[in-house]
Short mmCIF file of C-alpha atoms in Angstrom, two decimals:
data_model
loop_
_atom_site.label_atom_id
_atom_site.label_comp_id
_atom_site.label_asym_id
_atom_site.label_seq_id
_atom_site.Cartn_x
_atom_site.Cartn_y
_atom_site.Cartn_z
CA UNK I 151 88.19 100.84 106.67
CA UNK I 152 87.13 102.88 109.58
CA UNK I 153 86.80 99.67 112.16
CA UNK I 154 90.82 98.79 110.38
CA UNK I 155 92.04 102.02 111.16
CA UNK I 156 91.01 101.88 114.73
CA UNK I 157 92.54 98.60 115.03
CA UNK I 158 95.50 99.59 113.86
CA UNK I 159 96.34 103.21 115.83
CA UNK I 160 93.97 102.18 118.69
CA UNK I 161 96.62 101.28 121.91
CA UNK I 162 99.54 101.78 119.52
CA UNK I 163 101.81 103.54 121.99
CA UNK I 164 101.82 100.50 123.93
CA UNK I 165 103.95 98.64 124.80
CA UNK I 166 106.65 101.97 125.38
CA UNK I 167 109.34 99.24 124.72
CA UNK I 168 110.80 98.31 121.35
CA UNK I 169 109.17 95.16 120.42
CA UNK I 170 110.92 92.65 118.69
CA UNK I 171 112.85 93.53 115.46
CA UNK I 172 111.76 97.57 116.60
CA UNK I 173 115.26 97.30 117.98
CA UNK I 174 116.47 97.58 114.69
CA UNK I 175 114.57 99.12 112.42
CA UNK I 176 113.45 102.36 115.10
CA UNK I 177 116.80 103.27 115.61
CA UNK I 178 118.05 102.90 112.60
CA UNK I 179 115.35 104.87 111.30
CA UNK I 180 116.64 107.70 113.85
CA UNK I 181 120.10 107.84 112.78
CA UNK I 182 119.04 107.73 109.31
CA UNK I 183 117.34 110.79 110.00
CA UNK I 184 120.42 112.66 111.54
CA UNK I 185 122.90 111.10 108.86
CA UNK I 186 121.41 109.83 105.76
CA UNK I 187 122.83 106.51 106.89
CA UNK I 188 122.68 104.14 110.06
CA UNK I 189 124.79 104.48 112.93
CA UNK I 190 126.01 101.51 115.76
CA UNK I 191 124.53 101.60 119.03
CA UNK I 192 125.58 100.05 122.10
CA UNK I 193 124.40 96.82 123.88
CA UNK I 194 123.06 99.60 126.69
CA UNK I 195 120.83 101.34 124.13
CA UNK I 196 117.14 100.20 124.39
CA UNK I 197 116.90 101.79 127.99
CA UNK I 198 117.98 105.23 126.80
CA UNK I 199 116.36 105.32 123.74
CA UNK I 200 112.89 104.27 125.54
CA UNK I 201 113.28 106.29 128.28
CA UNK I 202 113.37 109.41 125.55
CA UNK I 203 117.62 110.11 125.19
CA UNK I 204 118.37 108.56 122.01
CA UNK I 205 121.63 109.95 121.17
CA UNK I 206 123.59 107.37 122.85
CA UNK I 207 124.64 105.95 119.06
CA UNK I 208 128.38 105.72 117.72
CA UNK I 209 129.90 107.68 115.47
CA UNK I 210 130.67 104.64 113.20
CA UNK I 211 128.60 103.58 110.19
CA UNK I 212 126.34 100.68 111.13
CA UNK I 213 126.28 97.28 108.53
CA UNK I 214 122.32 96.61 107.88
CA UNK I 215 121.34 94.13 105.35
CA UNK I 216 118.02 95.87 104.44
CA UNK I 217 117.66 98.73 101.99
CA UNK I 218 117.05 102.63 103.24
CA UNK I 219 113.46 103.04 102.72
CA UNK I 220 111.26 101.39 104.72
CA UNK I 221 113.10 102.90 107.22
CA UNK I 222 112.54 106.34 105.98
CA UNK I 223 109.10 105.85 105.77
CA UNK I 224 109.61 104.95 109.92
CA UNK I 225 111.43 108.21 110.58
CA UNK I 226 108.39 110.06 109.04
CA UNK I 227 106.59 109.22 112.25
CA UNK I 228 109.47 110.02 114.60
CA UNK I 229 109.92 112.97 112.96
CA UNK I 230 106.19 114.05 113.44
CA UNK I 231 105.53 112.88 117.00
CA UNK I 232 108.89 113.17 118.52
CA UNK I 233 111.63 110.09 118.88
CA UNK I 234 110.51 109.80 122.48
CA UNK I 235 107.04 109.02 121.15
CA UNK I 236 106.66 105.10 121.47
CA UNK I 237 103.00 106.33 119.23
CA UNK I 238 105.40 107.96 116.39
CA UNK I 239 107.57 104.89 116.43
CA UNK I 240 104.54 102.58 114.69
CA UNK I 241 102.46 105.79 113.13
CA UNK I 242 103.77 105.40 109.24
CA UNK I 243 103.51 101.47 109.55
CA UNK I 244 100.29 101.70 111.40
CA UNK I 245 98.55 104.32 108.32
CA UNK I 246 100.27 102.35 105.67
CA UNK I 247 98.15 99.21 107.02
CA UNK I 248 95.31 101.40 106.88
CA UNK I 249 95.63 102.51 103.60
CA UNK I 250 95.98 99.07 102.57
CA UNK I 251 92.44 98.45 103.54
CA UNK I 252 91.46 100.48 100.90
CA UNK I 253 93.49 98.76 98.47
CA UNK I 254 91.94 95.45 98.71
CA UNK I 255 88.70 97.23 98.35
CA UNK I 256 89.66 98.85 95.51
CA UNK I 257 91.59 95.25 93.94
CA UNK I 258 88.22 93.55 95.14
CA UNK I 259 86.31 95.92 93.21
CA UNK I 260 88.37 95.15 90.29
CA UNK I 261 88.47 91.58 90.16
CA UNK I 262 85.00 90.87 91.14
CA UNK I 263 82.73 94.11 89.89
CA UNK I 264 80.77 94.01 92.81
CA UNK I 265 80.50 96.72 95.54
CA UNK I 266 78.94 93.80 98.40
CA UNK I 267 81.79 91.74 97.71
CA UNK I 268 84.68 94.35 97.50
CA UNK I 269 83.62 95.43 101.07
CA UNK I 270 83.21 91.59 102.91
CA UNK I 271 87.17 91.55 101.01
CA UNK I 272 88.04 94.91 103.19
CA UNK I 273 86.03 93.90 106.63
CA UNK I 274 88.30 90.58 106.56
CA UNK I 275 91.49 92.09 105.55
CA UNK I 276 90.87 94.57 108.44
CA UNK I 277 90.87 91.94 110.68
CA UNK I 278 93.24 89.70 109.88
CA UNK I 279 95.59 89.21 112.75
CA UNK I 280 99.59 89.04 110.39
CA UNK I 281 97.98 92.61 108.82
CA UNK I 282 97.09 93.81 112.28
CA UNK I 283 100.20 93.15 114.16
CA UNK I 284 102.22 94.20 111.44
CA UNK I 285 100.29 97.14 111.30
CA UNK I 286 101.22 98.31 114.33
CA UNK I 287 104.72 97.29 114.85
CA UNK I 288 107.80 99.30 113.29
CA UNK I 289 109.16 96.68 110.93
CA UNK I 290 109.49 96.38 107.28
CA UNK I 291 106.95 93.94 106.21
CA UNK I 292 103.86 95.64 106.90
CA UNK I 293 105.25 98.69 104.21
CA UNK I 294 106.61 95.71 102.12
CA UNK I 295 102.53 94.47 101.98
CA UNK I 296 101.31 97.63 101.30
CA UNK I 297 103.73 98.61 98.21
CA UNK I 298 103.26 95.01 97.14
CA UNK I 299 98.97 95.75 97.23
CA UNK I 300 99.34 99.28 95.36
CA UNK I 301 101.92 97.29 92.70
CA UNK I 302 99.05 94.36 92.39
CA UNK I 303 96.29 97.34 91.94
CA UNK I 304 98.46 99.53 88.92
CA UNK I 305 98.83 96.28 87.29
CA UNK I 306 95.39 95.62 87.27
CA UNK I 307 95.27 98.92 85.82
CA UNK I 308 98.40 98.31 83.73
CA UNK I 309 96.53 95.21 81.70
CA UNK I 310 92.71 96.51 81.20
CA UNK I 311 94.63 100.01 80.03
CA UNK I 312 96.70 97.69 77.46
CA UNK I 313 94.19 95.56 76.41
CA UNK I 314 91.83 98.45 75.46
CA UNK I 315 94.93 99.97 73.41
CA UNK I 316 95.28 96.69 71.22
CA UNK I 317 91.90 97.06 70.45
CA UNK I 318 93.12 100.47 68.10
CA UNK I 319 97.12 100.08 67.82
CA UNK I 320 99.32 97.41 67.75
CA UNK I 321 102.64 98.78 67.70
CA UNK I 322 104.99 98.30 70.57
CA UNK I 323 105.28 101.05 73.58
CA UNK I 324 106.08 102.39 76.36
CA UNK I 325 103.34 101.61 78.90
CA UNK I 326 102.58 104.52 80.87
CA UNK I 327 101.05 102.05 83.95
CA UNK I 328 103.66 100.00 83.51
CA UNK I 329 106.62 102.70 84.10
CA UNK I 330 104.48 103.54 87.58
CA UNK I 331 104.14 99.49 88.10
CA UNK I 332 108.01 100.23 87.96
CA UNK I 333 108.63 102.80 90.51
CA UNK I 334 106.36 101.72 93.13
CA UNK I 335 107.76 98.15 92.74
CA UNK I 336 111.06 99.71 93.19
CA UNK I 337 109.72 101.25 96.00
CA UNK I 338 108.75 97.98 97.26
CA UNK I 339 112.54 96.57 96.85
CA UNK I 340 113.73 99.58 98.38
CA UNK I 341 112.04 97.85 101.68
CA UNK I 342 113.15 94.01 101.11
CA UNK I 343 114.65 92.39 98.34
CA UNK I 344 111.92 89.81 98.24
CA UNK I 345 109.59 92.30 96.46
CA UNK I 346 111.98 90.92 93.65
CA UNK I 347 110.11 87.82 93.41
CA UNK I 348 106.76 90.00 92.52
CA UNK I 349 108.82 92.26 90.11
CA UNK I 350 109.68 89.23 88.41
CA UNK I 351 106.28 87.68 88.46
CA UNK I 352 104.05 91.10 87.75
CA UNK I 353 106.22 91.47 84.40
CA UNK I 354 106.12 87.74 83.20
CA UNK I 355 102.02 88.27 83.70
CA UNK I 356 102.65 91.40 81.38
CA UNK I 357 104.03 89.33 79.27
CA UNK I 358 101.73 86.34 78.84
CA UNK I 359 98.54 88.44 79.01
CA UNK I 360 99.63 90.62 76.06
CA UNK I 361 100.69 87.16 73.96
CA UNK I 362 96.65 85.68 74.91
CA UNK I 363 95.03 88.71 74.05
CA UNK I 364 96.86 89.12 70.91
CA UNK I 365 95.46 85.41 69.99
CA UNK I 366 92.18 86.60 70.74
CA UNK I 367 92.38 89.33 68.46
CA UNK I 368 93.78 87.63 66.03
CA UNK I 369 96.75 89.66 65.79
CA UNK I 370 100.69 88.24 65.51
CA UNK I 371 101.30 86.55 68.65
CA UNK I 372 105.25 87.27 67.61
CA UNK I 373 104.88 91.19 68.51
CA UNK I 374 104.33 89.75 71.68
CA UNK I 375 107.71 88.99 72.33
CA UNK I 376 109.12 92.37 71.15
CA UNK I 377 106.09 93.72 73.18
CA UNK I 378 107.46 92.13 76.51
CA UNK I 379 111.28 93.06 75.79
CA UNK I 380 110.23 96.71 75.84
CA UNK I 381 107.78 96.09 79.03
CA UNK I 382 110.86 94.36 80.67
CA UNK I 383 113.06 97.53 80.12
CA UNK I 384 110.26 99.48 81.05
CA UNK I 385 110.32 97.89 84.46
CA UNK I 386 113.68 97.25 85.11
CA UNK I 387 114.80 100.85 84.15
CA UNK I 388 112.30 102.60 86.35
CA UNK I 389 112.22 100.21 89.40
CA UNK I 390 116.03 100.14 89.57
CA UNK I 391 116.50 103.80 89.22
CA UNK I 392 114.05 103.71 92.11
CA UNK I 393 116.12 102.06 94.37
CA UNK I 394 119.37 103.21 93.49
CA UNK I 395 117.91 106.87 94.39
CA UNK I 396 116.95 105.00 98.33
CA UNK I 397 120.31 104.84 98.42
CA UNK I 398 121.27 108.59 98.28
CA UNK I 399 121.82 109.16 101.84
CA UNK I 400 124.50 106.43 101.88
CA UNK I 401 126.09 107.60 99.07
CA UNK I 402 126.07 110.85 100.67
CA UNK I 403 127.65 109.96 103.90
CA UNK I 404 131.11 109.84 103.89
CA UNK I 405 130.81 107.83 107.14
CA UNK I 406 128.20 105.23 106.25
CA UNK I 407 129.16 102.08 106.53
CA UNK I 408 131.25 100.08 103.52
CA UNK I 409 131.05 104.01 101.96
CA UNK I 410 134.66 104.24 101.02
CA UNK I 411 135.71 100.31 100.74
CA UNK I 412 136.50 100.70 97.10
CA UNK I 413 138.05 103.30 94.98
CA UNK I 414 134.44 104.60 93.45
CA UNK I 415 130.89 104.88 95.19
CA UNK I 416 129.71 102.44 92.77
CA UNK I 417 132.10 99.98 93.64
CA UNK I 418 131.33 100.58 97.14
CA UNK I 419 127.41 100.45 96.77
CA UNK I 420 127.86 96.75 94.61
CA UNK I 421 130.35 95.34 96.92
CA UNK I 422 128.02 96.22 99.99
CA UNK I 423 125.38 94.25 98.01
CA UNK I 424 127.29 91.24 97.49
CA UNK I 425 127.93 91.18 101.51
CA UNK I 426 124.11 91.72 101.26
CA UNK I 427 123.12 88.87 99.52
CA UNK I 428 125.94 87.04 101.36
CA UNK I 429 124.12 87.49 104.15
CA UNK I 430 120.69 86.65 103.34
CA UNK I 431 121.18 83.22 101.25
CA UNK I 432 123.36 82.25 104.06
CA UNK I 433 120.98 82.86 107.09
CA UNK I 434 120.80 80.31 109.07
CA UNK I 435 121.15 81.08 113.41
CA UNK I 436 118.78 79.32 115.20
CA UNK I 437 115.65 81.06 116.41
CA UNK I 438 113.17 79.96 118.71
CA UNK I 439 110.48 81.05 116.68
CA UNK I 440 111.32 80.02 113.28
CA UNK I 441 109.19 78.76 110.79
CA UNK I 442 109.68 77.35 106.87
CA UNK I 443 107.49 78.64 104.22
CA UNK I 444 105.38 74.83 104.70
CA UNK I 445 104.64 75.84 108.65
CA UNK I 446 103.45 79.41 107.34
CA UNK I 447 100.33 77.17 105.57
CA UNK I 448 99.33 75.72 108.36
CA UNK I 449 100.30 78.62 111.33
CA UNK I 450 102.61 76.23 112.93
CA UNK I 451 104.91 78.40 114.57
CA UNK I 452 103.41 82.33 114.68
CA UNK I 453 105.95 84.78 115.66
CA UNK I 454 105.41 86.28 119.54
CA UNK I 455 106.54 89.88 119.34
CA UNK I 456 106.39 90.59 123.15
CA UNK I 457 105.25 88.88 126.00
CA UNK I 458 104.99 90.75 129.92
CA UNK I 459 103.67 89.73 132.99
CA UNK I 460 102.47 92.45 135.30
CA UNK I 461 101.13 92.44 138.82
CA UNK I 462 99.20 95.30 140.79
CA UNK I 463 100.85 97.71 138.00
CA UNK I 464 98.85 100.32 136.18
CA UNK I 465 99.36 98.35 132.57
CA UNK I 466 96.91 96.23 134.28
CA UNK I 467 93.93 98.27 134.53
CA UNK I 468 91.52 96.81 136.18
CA UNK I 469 93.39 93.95 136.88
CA UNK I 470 95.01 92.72 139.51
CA UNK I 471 97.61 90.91 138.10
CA UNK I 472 97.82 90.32 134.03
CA UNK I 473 99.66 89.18 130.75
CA UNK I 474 100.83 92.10 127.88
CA UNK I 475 101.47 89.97 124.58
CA UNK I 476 101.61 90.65 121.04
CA UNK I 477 101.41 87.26 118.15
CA UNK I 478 101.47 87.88 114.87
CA UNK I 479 98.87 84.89 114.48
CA UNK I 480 96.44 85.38 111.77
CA UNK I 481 92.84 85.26 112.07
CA UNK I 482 92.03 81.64 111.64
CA UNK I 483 88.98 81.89 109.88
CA UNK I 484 90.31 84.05 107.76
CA UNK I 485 93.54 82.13 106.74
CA UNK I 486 92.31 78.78 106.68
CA UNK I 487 88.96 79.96 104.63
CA UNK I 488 91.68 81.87 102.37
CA UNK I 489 94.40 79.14 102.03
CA UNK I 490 91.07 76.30 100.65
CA UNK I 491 90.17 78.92 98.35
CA UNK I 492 93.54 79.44 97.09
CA UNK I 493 94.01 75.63 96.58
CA UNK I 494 89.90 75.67 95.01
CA UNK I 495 91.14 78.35 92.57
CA UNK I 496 94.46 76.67 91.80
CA UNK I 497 92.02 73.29 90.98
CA UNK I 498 88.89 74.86 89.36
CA UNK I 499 89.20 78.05 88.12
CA UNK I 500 92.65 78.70 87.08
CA UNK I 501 91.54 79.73 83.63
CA UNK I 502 89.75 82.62 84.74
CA UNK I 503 92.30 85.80 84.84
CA UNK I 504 90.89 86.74 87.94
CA UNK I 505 91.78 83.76 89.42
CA UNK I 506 95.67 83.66 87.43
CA UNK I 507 96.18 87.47 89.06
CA UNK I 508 95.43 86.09 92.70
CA UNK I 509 97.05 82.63 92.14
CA UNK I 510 100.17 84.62 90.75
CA UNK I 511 100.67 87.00 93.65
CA UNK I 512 100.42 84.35 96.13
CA UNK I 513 102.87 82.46 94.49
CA UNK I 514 105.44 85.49 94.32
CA UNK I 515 105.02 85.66 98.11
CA UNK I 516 105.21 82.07 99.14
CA UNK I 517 107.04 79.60 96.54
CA UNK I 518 110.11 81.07 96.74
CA UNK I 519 110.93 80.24 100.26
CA UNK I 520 110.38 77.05 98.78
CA UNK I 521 113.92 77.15 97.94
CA UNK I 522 115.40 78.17 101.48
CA UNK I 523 113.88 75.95 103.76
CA UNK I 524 117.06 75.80 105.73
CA UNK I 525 116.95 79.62 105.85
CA UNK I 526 116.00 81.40 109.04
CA UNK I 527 112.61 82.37 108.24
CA UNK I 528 109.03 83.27 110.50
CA UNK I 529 105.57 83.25 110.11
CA UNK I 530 105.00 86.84 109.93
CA UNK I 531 107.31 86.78 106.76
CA UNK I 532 103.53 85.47 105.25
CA UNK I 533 102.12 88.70 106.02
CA UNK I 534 102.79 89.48 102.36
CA UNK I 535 100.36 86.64 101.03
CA UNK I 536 97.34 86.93 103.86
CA UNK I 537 95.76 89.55 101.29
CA UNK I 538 95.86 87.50 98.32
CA UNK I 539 94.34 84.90 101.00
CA UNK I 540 91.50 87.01 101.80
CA UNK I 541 90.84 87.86 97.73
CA UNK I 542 91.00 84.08 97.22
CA UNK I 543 88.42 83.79 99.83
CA UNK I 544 86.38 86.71 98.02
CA UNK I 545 86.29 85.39 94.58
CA UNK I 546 85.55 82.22 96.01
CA UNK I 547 82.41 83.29 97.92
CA UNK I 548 81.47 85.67 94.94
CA UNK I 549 81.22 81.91 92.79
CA UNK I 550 78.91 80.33 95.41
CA UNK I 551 76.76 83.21 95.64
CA UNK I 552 76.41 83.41 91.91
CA UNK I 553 75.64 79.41 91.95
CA UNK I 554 73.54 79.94 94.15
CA UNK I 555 71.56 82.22 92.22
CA UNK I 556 71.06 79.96 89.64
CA UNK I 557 70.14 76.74 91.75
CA UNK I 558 67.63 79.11 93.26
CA UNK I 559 69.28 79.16 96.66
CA UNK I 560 70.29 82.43 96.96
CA UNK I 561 68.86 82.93 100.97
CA UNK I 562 70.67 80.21 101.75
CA UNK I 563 73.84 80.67 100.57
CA UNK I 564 73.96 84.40 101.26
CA UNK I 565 73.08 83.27 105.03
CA UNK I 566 75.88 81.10 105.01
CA UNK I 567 78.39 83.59 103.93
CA UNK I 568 76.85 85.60 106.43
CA UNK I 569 78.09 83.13 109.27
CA UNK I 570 81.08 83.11 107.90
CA UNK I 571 82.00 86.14 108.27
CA UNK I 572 80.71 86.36 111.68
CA UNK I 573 82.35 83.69 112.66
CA UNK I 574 85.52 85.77 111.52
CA UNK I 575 84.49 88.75 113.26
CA UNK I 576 84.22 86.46 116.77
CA UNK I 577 87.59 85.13 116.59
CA UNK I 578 89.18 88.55 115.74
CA UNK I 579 87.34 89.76 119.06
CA UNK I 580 89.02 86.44 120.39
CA UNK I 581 92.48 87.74 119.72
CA UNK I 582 92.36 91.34 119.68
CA UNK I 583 94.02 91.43 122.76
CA UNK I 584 97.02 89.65 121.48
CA UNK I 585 97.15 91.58 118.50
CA UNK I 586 96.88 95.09 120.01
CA UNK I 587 98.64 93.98 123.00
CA UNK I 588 95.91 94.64 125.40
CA UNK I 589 96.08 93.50 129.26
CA UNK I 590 94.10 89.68 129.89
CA UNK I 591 94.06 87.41 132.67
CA UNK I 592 97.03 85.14 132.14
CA UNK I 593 94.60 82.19 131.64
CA UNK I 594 93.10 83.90 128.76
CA UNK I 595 96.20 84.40 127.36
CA UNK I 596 96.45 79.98 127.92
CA UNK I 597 93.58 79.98 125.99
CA UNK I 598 94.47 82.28 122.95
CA UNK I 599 97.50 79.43 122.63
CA UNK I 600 95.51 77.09 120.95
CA UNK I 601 98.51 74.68 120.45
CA UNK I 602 101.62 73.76 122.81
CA UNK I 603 103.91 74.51 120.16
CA UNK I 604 102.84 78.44 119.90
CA UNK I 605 103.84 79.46 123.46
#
């Protein structure tokens, strides 16, 4: 966790420029502050805001198609290191990307009951390159990952805690775990709507898990279906009171945008969302770095975040001349190791429920964009699923460790896992540069594009 956190706040005031979607979400995040809501800024604002004079914003409410809290969670850092403060901009993003370190750990530990293992799932999550870069750049999907992690952790919690009460009661209720499932994964919507797709998926687990262990116990598999009314309640009352209550700074400014466009706030708020979802199931401007939920697989198209060249300057260091860029390309060890494992768990050991819980939560991240391939999409979108990558990976290595054991290979085997993760570790050295966004020799930067169709 230690080695992930340097990683991630190492260099993090650099670049002093608003990379990529930073244009949005940093300002935004400012004017939230000021106003409870987001203001419009002019086509002239990047150069005053960077050069530390910020208020240059309008006085007129701004349309954003992204709920209020991840960008909250932003202002926390400009509010603690000053909106001039390039390091303040990424700080909350940056220590939520730490802190989800330590949630794969703690998952890992869960799912696989082994200390060795838990930590080879937190070294590789701490250097996988989407978690890095989105880390340390002030956008919403890094804080989308990490409520998604803490969700996937409480309901880990949320099924061992029910499974041990159906071994005393069987009556339905109210699941403590599950009303805290329901808040943070309200929390998690209150960054992107796509954490609906995990709601959704979390509570149909619930659902099914209660109706097998009920079989098992030989109890009436029929409670199960009153059972998973209440738990759907239970979620969908406490995650949407949740994210109605991110929205209190809008409803509180008379001057936010679409505020006052119907007779009553609530009228406002819903016809807002409509223009919301409008929006987002109609997306489709050409990007030159777009990429379907199919290219994500394969790392087809990553998503360059900045890109500088620089000669005799002092960003160069010790370099004459050099290159500044920042890809959100994953560590390919890492993904491809992960994305085998996932499809080796989906073949061979979907029975297992540690296995179902990792299968599931990749599928909440990934199968839905299924169903927008014409949608303007990019790779760093699959920042969400590289975790459930890396625990595919970990339960997979766990299994040929433990066969191992038993064919008497056990040297072997643990050697081999060894190189694997060394191997890892080598090409995360390879691309720190471009993940931390690090002065190199233009040529170096040639060689970190390891296919024409990246640059």
């Amino acid at each position: 966790m230690l080695l992930g956190g340097v990683i991630r706040l190492g260099n993090l005031a650099n670049p002093k420029s608003l990379v990529f979607d930073e244009t949005y979400y940093v300002k935004d995040a400012y004017t939230l502050g000021k106003f409870g809501s987001e203001r419009t800024w002019p086509e002239s604002a990047n150069q005053f805001f960077e050069s530390g004079t910020p208020d240059v914003f309008e006085s007129t409410g701004s349309y954003v198609v992204h709920p209020p809290l991840g960008k909250w969670i932003i202002w926390l850092g400009l509010n603690l290191f000053g909106v001039e403060n390039s390091f303040g901009w990424r700080f909350s993003t940056a220590v939520l990307g730490t802190i989800s370190i330590a949630l794969i750990i703690a998952i890992a530990r869960q799912l696989t009951k082994s200390n060795a293992f838990s930590a080879i799932a937190g070294f590789l999550f701490a250097i996988e390159g989407h978690a890095v870069v989105l880390s340390r750049t002030a956008i919403l999907d890094g804080i989308l990952t990490f409520f998604v992690l803490l969700s996937f952790f409480v309901l880990l919690k949320a099924d061992r805690a029910w499974k041990e009460r159906l071994k005393r009661h069987q009556t339905l209720a109210v699941q403590p775990w599950l009303i805290l499932l329901g808040i943070i994964m309200g929390m998690a919507g209150s960054v992107k709507w796509s954490a609906i797709y995990f709601l959704v998926t979390f509570g149909l687990f619930t659902f099914w898990s209660d109706w097998k262990t009920r079989a098992k116990f030989g109890l009436s598999k029929a409670a199960a279906l009153g059972q998973g009314l209440v738990n759907a309640l239970t979620l969908a009352v406490s995650s949407f009171s949740i994210y109605l209550l991110s929205w209190l700074g809008w409803l509180a400014d008379p001057q936010a945008w679409g505020r006052n466009a119907e007779a009553n706030w609530w009228e406002s708020l819903f016809s807002y969302h409509v223009q919301i979802l409008d929006f987002h199931t109609n997306l489709d401007s050409e990007h030159p770095y777009q990429a379907n939920a199919w290219q994500w697989l394969l790392n087809l198209r990553p998503t360059a975040f900045y890109f500088e060249q620089f000669e005799g300057t002092e960003s160069c260091g010790l370099l004459s001349s050099c290159t500044v860029a920042i890809t959100a390309i994953p560590n390919l060890v890492v993904w491809f190791a992960g994305l085998v494992a996932m499809l080796w768990l989906i073949k061979n050991r979907l029975r297992k429920p540690q296995s179902q819980l990792v299968v599931l939560g990749f599928l909440a991240g990934w199968l839905p964009w299924i169903f927008f391939l014409d949608r303007t999409a990019f790779q760093f979108y699959a920042v969400v699923i590289s975790p459930f990558f890396v625990l595919a990976l970990t339960l997979v290595l766990q299994h040929y460790w433990q066969r191992g054991l038993l064919l008497k290979v056990r040297a072997v085997r643990e050697r081999r896992i060894t190189w694997l993760v060394l191997l890892a570790s080598a090409v995360a050295v390879f691309y720190l540069p471009i993940w931390m966004g690090l002065p190199v020799p233009y040529e170096y930067w040639r060689l970190q594009m390891l296919l024409p169709i990246w640059i």
